[in-house]
Coordinates of C-alpha atoms and ligand atoms in Angstrom, one line a residue:
X1 CA -104.1 -13.4 190.7
X2 CA -103.3 -17.1 191.2
X3 CA -104.3 -20.1 189.1
X4 CA -103.4 -23.8 189.0
X5 CA -102.1 -23.7 185.4
X6 CA -101.0 -20.4 183.8
X7 CA -101.0 -20.8 180.0
X8 CA -99.0 -18.3 177.8
X9 CA -100.4 -18.2 174.2
X10 CA -104.0 -18.5 172.8
X11 CA -103.1 -20.4 169.7
X12 CA -104.3 -24.0 169.2
X13 CA -101.9 -25.4 171.8
X14 CA -102.9 -23.0 174.6
X15 CA -106.6 -23.0 173.8
X16 CA -106.8 -26.8 173.6
X17 CA -104.8 -27.3 176.8
X18 CA -107.2 -25.0 178.6
X19 CA -110.1 -27.0 177.3
X20 CA -108.7 -30.3 178.3
X21 CA -107.9 -29.1 181.8
X22 CA -111.3 -27.4 182.2
X23 CA -112.9 -30.8 181.2
X24 CA -110.9 -32.3 184.1
X25 CA -111.9 -29.6 186.6
X26 CA -108.5 -27.9 186.7
X27 CA -108.6 -24.1 186.6
X28 CA -106.4 -22.1 184.2
X29 CA -105.7 -18.6 183.0
X30 CA -104.6 -18.1 179.4
X31 CA -102.7 -15.0 178.4
X32 CA -102.8 -14.1 174.6
X33 CA -100.8 -11.1 173.4
X34 CA -102.9 -10.4 170.3
X35 CA -106.6 -9.7 169.9
X36 CA -109.3 -12.2 169.2
X37 CA -109.7 -11.2 165.5
X38 CA -106.0 -11.6 164.8
X39 CA -105.8 -15.1 166.4
X40 CA -108.9 -16.3 164.7
X41 CA -107.9 -15.2 161.2
X42 CA -104.2 -16.0 161.1
X43 CA -103.9 -18.3 158.1
X44 CA -101.9 -21.5 159.0
X45 CA -102.5 -25.2 159.0
X46 CA -105.2 -27.1 157.1
X47 CA -104.7 -30.8 157.8
X48 CA -105.8 -32.6 161.0
X49 CA -104.4 -36.1 161.7
X50 CA -106.8 -38.8 162.8
X51 CA -105.4 -38.5 166.3
X52 CA -106.1 -34.7 166.4
X53 CA -109.7 -35.3 165.1
X54 CA -110.2 -37.9 167.9
X55 CA -108.9 -35.5 170.6
X56 CA -111.1 -32.6 169.4
X57 CA -114.1 -34.9 169.4
X58 CA -113.5 -36.3 172.9
X59 CA -112.8 -32.8 174.2
X60 CA -116.3 -31.7 172.9
X61 CA -114.9 -29.4 170.3
X62 CA -115.5 -31.5 167.2
X63 CA -119.2 -30.8 166.2
X64 CA -118.5 -28.1 163.5
X65 CA -115.4 -29.9 162.3
X66 CA -117.6 -33.0 161.7
X67 CA -120.2 -30.9 159.9
X68 CA -117.9 -28.8 157.8
X69 CA -114.6 -30.7 157.7
X70 CA -113.6 -32.7 154.6
X71 CA -112.4 -36.3 155.3
X72 CA -109.6 -37.2 152.9
X73 CA -108.3 -40.7 152.4
X74 CA -105.3 -40.0 150.2
X75 CA -103.0 -37.5 148.6
X76 CA -101.6 -37.3 145.0
X77 CA -97.9 -37.0 144.2
X78 CA -96.8 -35.6 140.8
X79 CA -93.3 -35.9 139.5
X80 CA -91.4 -36.4 136.2
X81 CA -94.6 -36.3 134.1
X82 CA -96.3 -39.0 136.4
X83 CA -98.9 -38.9 139.1
X84 CA -99.4 -41.4 141.9
X85 CA -102.1 -41.6 144.5
X86 CA -101.2 -42.7 148.1
X87 CA -104.2 -44.3 149.6
X88 CA -104.4 -44.0 153.4
X89 CA -107.0 -46.5 154.7
X90 CA -105.6 -49.5 152.8
X91 CA -102.0 -48.6 154.0
X92 CA -102.8 -47.8 157.6
X93 CA -105.7 -50.0 158.6
X94 CA -108.4 -47.4 158.0
X95 CA -106.8 -44.1 159.0
X96 CA -107.7 -40.9 157.2
X97 CA -107.1 -37.1 157.7
X98 CA -109.5 -34.2 158.0
X99 CA -109.2 -30.9 156.0
X100 CA -110.4 -28.4 158.5
X101 CA -108.4 -25.1 158.8
X102 CA -106.5 -24.2 162.0
X103 CA -108.5 -20.9 161.9
X104 CA -111.7 -22.8 162.4
X105 CA -110.3 -25.0 165.2
X106 CA -109.2 -21.8 167.0
X107 CA -112.6 -20.2 166.5
X108 CA -114.3 -23.3 167.9
X109 CA -112.1 -23.4 170.9
X110 CA -112.5 -19.7 171.7
X111 CA -116.3 -19.8 171.2
X112 CA -116.5 -22.8 173.6
X113 CA -114.2 -21.0 176.1
X114 CA -116.5 -17.9 176.3
X115 CA -119.4 -20.3 177.2
X116 CA -117.4 -21.6 180.1
X117 CA -116.2 -18.1 181.0
X118 CA -112.7 -19.4 181.4
X119 CA -110.3 -16.5 181.9
X120 CA -108.8 -16.0 178.4
X121 CA -107.2 -12.6 178.4
X122 CA -106.5 -11.0 174.9
X123 CA -104.0 -8.2 174.7
X124 CA -102.1 -9.8 177.6
X125 CA -98.4 -10.0 176.7
X126 CA -96.2 -12.2 178.9
X127 CA -92.9 -10.4 179.7
X128 CA -91.2 -13.2 181.6
X129 CA -91.6 -16.4 183.5
X130 CA -89.9 -16.3 186.9
X131 CA -89.3 -18.9 189.8
X132 CA -89.6 -21.7 187.3
X133 CA -87.8 -24.1 189.7
X134 CA -90.0 -23.4 192.7
X135 CA -93.6 -24.6 193.4
X136 CA -94.9 -21.1 192.7
X137 CA -93.8 -20.1 189.2
X138 CA -94.8 -16.5 188.2
X139 CA -95.8 -14.9 184.9
X140 CA -95.1 -11.2 184.6
X141 CA -97.3 -9.7 181.9
X142 CA -98.6 -6.5 180.5
X143 CA -102.4 -6.0 180.1
X144 CA -104.4 -2.8 179.7
X145 CA -101.3 -0.8 180.1
X146 CA -100.3 -2.2 183.4
X147 CA -97.7 -4.7 184.4
X148 CA -99.3 -7.5 186.4
X149 CA -98.3 -10.9 187.8
X150 CA -100.0 -14.3 187.7
X151 CA -98.8 -16.8 190.3
X152 CA -99.3 -20.4 189.3
X153 CA -98.8 -24.0 190.4
X154 CA -97.6 -24.7 186.8
X155 CA -96.8 -22.6 183.8
X156 CA -97.2 -23.9 180.2
X157 CA -95.5 -22.0 177.4
X158 CA -97.8 -22.3 174.3
X159 CA -96.4 -19.0 173.0
X160 CA -95.0 -20.2 169.7
X161 CA -91.6 -19.8 168.0
X162 CA -91.2 -16.2 169.1
X163 CA -92.6 -16.6 172.6
X164 CA -90.8 -15.9 176.0
X165 CA -91.5 -19.1 177.9
X166 CA -88.5 -20.9 176.3
X167 CA -86.2 -18.4 178.1
X168 CA -87.3 -19.8 181.5
X169 CA -85.2 -22.9 180.7
X170 CA -81.6 -21.9 181.7
X171 CA -79.2 -21.8 178.7
X172 CA -76.9 -24.2 180.7
X173 CA -79.5 -27.0 180.1
X174 CA -81.3 -25.8 177.1
X175 CA -80.3 -27.0 173.6
X176 CA -82.0 -25.9 170.4
X177 CA -81.4 -28.0 167.3
X178 CA -82.3 -26.2 164.1
X179 CA -82.1 -26.1 160.3
X180 CA -83.3 -23.4 157.9
X181 CA -84.1 -24.4 154.3
X182 CA -82.8 -22.6 151.2
X183 CA -86.4 -21.8 150.1
X184 CA -89.8 -20.5 151.4
X185 CA -93.4 -21.0 150.5
X186 CA -95.7 -18.4 148.9
X187 CA -99.2 -19.2 150.1
X188 CA -102.5 -17.9 148.8
X189 CA -106.2 -18.4 149.5
X190 CA -108.4 -18.2 146.4
X191 CA -112.1 -18.0 145.9
X192 CA -111.9 -20.9 143.4
X193 CA -112.9 -24.5 143.5
X194 CA -110.0 -26.8 144.6
X195 CA -107.9 -28.2 141.8
X196 CA -108.9 -31.7 142.7
X197 CA -110.8 -33.5 145.4
X198 CA -107.6 -34.5 147.2
X199 CA -104.3 -32.6 147.9
X200 CA -101.6 -32.6 145.2
X201 CA -97.9 -32.4 146.1
X202 CA -95.9 -31.6 142.9
X203 CA -92.2 -32.0 142.4
X204 CA -91.1 -30.0 139.3
X205 CA -87.8 -28.6 137.9
X206 CA -89.4 -25.2 138.4
X207 CA -89.9 -25.9 142.1
X208 CA -92.5 -27.4 144.5
X209 CA -96.2 -26.7 144.4
X210 CA -99.0 -27.8 146.7
X211 CA -102.7 -27.6 145.8
X212 CA -104.8 -27.8 149.0
X213 CA -108.2 -26.5 150.0
X214 CA -110.4 -25.0 152.7
X215 CA -113.9 -25.7 151.5
X216 CA -115.5 -26.9 148.2
X217 CA -115.2 -23.2 147.0
X218 CA -112.0 -22.0 148.6
X219 CA -108.5 -23.2 147.5
X220 CA -105.3 -23.0 149.5
X221 CA -102.3 -23.1 147.2
X222 CA -98.5 -22.9 147.8
X223 CA -95.5 -22.3 145.6
X224 CA -91.8 -22.8 146.5
X225 CA -90.1 -19.4 146.2
X226 CA -86.7 -18.0 147.1
X227 CA -86.0 -16.9 150.7
X228 CA -86.6 -13.2 151.1
X229 CA -89.2 -13.2 148.4
X230 CA -91.5 -10.1 148.5
X231 CA -95.2 -11.2 147.9
X232 CA -95.6 -7.9 145.9
X233 CA -93.3 -9.5 143.3
X234 CA -95.9 -12.1 142.6
X235 CA -99.0 -10.6 141.1
X236 CA -102.0 -13.0 140.9
X237 CA -101.6 -13.9 137.2
X238 CA -97.9 -14.8 137.8
X239 CA -99.0 -17.1 140.6
X240 CA -101.6 -18.8 138.5
X241 CA -99.3 -19.2 135.6
X242 CA -96.6 -20.8 137.8
X243 CA -99.1 -23.1 139.5
X244 CA -100.3 -24.2 136.1
X245 CA -96.7 -25.0 135.0
X246 CA -95.7 -26.8 138.1
X247 CA -98.9 -28.8 138.7
X248 CA -98.9 -29.9 135.0
X249 CA -102.6 -30.7 135.1
X250 CA -103.3 -30.5 131.4
X251 CA -105.4 -33.4 130.1
X252 CA -106.2 -34.9 133.5
X253 CA -109.9 -35.7 133.9
X254 CA -111.4 -34.1 136.9
X255 CA -108.3 -32.0 137.7
X256 CA -108.5 -28.3 136.8
X257 CA -106.8 -25.2 138.1
X258 CA -109.7 -22.7 138.4
X259 CA -108.5 -19.1 138.8
X260 CA -110.3 -16.8 141.3
X261 CA -110.0 -13.8 143.6
X262 CA -106.8 -14.2 145.6
X263 CA -106.4 -13.2 149.3
X264 CA -104.0 -14.0 152.2
X265 CA -100.9 -13.8 150.0
X266 CA -97.9 -14.4 152.3
X267 CA -94.4 -15.8 152.3
X268 CA -93.6 -18.5 154.9
X269 CA -90.0 -19.3 155.8
X270 CA -89.2 -23.0 156.1
X271 CA -87.4 -24.2 159.2
X272 CA -86.9 -27.1 161.5
X273 CA -86.3 -26.5 165.2
X274 CA -86.4 -28.5 168.4
X275 CA -85.7 -27.2 171.9
X276 CA -84.8 -29.7 174.6
X277 CA -85.8 -30.3 177.3
X278 CA -89.5 -29.3 177.0
X279 CA -89.6 -28.8 180.8
X280 CA -87.8 -27.0 183.6
X281 CA -89.1 -27.2 187.1
X282 CA -92.8 -26.4 186.9
X283 CA -92.6 -24.7 183.5
X284 CA -93.5 -26.8 180.4
X285 CA -93.3 -26.0 176.7
X286 CA -95.9 -27.2 174.1
X287 CA -96.4 -26.7 170.4
X288 CA -94.4 -24.3 168.4
X289 CA -92.9 -22.9 171.6
X290 CA -90.8 -26.1 171.7
X291 CA -90.6 -27.2 168.0
X292 CA -91.1 -26.0 164.4
X293 CA -91.4 -28.2 161.3
X294 CA -91.5 -27.2 157.7
X295 CA -95.2 -27.4 156.7
X296 CA -94.7 -30.0 153.9
X297 CA -95.7 -32.8 156.2
X298 CA -98.7 -31.0 157.7
X299 CA -97.3 -31.8 161.2
X300 CA -97.1 -28.4 163.0
X301 CA -100.6 -28.1 164.4
X302 CA -100.9 -31.8 165.0
X303 CA -97.7 -31.9 167.1
X304 CA -99.1 -29.1 169.2
X305 CA -102.2 -31.2 169.8
X306 CA -100.3 -34.3 170.8
X307 CA -98.1 -32.3 173.2
X308 CA -101.0 -30.8 175.1
X309 CA -102.8 -34.1 175.1
X310 CA -99.8 -35.7 176.8
X311 CA -99.4 -32.7 179.2
X312 CA -103.0 -32.6 180.2
X313 CA -103.0 -36.2 181.2
X314 CA -99.8 -35.6 183.3
X315 CA -101.2 -32.4 185.0
X316 CA -104.5 -34.3 185.8
X317 CA -102.4 -37.1 187.4
X318 CA -100.2 -34.6 189.4
X319 CA -103.2 -32.5 190.5
X320 CA -105.3 -35.5 191.6
X321 CA -102.5 -37.5 193.3
X322 CA -99.0 -37.2 194.7
X323 CA -97.6 -38.8 191.5
X324 CA -95.5 -36.7 189.2
X325 CA -94.6 -39.7 187.1
X326 CA -96.3 -38.5 183.9
X327 CA -95.0 -35.0 184.4
X328 CA -91.5 -36.3 184.8
X329 CA -91.8 -38.3 181.6
X330 CA -93.5 -35.4 179.6
X331 CA -90.5 -34.1 177.8
X332 CA -89.1 -37.5 176.8
X333 CA -92.5 -38.7 175.8
X334 CA -93.2 -35.7 173.5
X335 CA -89.7 -35.5 172.1
X336 CA -89.7 -39.0 170.7
X337 CA -92.8 -38.2 168.6
X338 CA -91.5 -34.7 167.8
X339 CA -88.2 -36.1 166.3
X340 CA -90.2 -38.6 164.3
X341 CA -92.3 -35.7 162.9
X342 CA -89.2 -33.7 162.2
X343 CA -87.7 -36.5 160.2
X344 CA -90.9 -37.1 158.2
X345 CA -91.2 -33.3 157.5
X346 CA -87.5 -33.1 156.5
X347 CA -87.9 -36.1 154.2
X348 CA -91.1 -34.7 152.5
X349 CA -89.5 -31.3 152.2
X350 CA -86.1 -32.4 150.8
X351 CA -87.7 -34.9 148.4
X352 CA -90.2 -32.5 146.9
X353 CA -88.4 -29.1 146.8
X354 CA -85.8 -28.0 144.2
X355 CA -82.7 -27.0 146.2
X356 CA -80.7 -24.4 144.4
X357 CA -77.5 -26.1 145.6
X358 CA -78.6 -29.4 144.1
X359 CA -76.7 -30.9 141.2
X360 CA -78.6 -33.1 138.7
X361 CA -77.4 -36.0 140.7
X362 CA -79.5 -35.0 143.8
X363 CA -82.5 -34.4 141.5
X364 CA -82.2 -37.9 140.2
X365 CA -82.1 -39.2 143.8
X366 CA -85.4 -37.2 144.5
X367 CA -87.1 -38.8 141.5
X368 CA -85.8 -42.2 142.5
X369 CA -87.3 -41.7 146.0
X370 CA -90.7 -40.6 144.5
X371 CA -90.6 -43.6 142.1
X372 CA -90.1 -45.9 145.1
X373 CA -93.2 -44.4 146.8
X374 CA -95.1 -45.1 143.6
X375 CA -94.1 -48.8 143.2
X376 CA -93.5 -50.0 146.8
X377 CA -96.4 -50.6 149.2
X378 CA -93.9 -50.6 152.0
X379 CA -92.5 -47.1 151.1
X380 CA -96.0 -45.8 150.6
X381 CA -97.2 -47.3 153.9
X382 CA -94.4 -45.4 155.7
X383 CA -95.5 -42.2 154.2
X384 CA -99.2 -42.9 154.9
X385 CA -98.6 -43.9 158.5
X386 CA -96.7 -40.7 159.2
X387 CA -99.0 -38.4 157.3
X388 CA -102.2 -39.7 159.0
X389 CA -100.3 -39.4 162.3
X390 CA -98.6 -41.8 164.7
X391 CA -100.5 -42.7 167.9
X392 CA -100.4 -39.8 170.5
X393 CA -98.2 -41.8 172.9
X394 CA -96.1 -43.2 170.0
Ligands
FAS401 P1 -99.0 -20.5 167.6 O1 -97.8 -19.8 167.1 O2 -100.1 -20.8 166.7 O3 -99.7 -19.7 168.9 C1 -98.8 -19.1 169.8 C2 -99.7 -17.9 170.4 O4 -98.9 -17.3 171.5 C3 -100.0 -16.8 169.4 O5 -101.4 -16.6 169.4 C4 -99.2 -15.6 169.8 O6 -99.8 -14.4 169.6 C5 -99.1 -15.9 171.4 N1 -97.9 -15.3 172.0 C6 -96.6 -15.3 171.5 N2 -95.9 -14.6 172.4 C7 -96.7 -14.3 173.5 C8 -96.4 -13.6 174.7 N3 -95.2 -13.1 175.1 N4 -97.5 -13.4 175.6 C9 -98.7 -13.9 175.2 N5 -99.0 -14.5 174.1 C10 -98.0 -14.7 173.2 N6 -98.6 -26.1 160.2 C11 -99.2 -27.1 159.3 O7 -99.3 -28.2 159.8 N7 -99.5 -26.7 158.0 C12 -99.4 -25.5 157.6 O8 -99.7 -25.2 156.4 C13 -98.8 -24.5 158.4 N8 -98.7 -23.2 157.9 C14 -98.1 -22.2 158.8 C15 -97.9 -20.9 158.3 C16 -97.3 -20.0 159.2 C17 -97.1 -18.5 158.7 C18 -96.8 -20.4 160.5 C19 -96.1 -19.4 161.4 C20 -97.0 -21.7 160.9 C21 -97.6 -22.6 160.0 N9 -97.9 -23.9 160.5 C22 -98.4 -24.9 159.7 C23 -97.5 -24.3 161.8 C24 -98.6 -23.8 162.7 O9 -99.9 -24.4 162.3 C25 -98.2 -24.2 164.1 O10 -97.8 -25.5 164.2 C26 -99.4 -24.0 165.1 O11 -99.8 -22.7 165.0 C27 -98.8 -24.3 166.5 O12 -99.7 -23.8 167.4 P2 -99.2 -23.2 168.8 O13 -98.1 -24.0 169.3 O14 -100.4 -22.9 169.5 O15 -98.4 -21.8 168.3
PHB402 C1 -102.8 -26.4 154.0 O1 -103.9 -26.8 153.6 O2 -102.6 -25.3 154.5 C2 -101.7 -27.4 154.0 C3 -101.9 -28.8 153.6 C4 -100.9 -29.7 153.6 C5 -99.6 -29.2 153.9 C6 -99.4 -27.9 154.3 C7 -100.4 -27.0 154.3 O3 -98.6 -30.1 153.9

């Protein structure tokens, strides 16, 4: 089988790239190792930047998001017995974010894909990418018990942190920068009204807590826990009690922790990772295949969207003309924005989490940083600008 663009991975990066290229009349084949149900129900991100919302709308995938998504124009920070709201529109010239789960974005992209009958193969596991530095790169993959090959004009690795595409970049030119954090997140979904009508990020001596949401009746909640934590050690009541203690909501009007049936209990490790370059020959990396951010800044999914938006423009240019100018600039263009998101996610994570290696001195520094965000419009604007998302070609 041959295609213009072979895409490995049917997560948000791969599915959106296929959609953008389809809209531009470029044929693709997408290989996804898991089945449709797994990909559609994998609990992950919840916040879409303004730029992501704009891209989904212009790609024709935004209708249900606009009907069911929740537009948010701020977040609340809680620390040291105080709470401070960061307002987005007044600090960013009108930008907001959308609460609309990654699971829903993926469902919308897959549903649209089946209408266009684009070849999206589930249960197709890429084994290797070969001939990356030729004009006919090849994907070897396993599907329906048989090893098969897909020859391509271009290959894009959208296969996440554990994918194979990264291996196509020779170790002699591939550098991975990484950091793991001394804590993880325990995340739950709960059939319970959200704590508040905006997200609450809470710094507390007991550890970080985040109150988010999926719908007006479904909450998404996170607690900082030790690395290696077994979710079984956190029965529901213990989770609710700890959220109560860390969010410290007592007495706040309109803010209440409603307990409900818990599902989707999972522990998420926290890491930062960037692989450079994001391209070798005719093989490109996009999304988590190239970079990972701790989810504190809600950047992971949004970076995947900006990568494939930049890449789709470059592939359209190369496909329609002899110019490879945008393709040649792809890695540098994306990495500038990636490193900005890495820095913002690192800053949000290290400011809000209790690091077991911290002395009281570092904790005072954290509280001073949070106080600065509460009293300085300049500091708050820097947070708001990064949280709502920098321009795609920042
Ligand atoms: P993905 O990992 O989503 O998709 C990669 C796809 O490739 C998967 O479907 C996988 O099955 C497939 N694949 C892998 N190897 C393959 C192979 N060899 N052949 C074929 N297919 C293969 N971000 C936030 O902003 N907020 C959050 O709260 C948040 N929570 C997260 C929780 C978890 C547990 C994880 C792992 C990530 C979380 N993220 C969060 C980040 C997450 O949203 C990613 O940024 C986002 O999924 C990136 O999308 P993709 O790049 O498409 O990668
Ligand atoms: C989520 O709703 O899953 C979410 C929101 C904000 C974050 C991380 C996760 O920073």
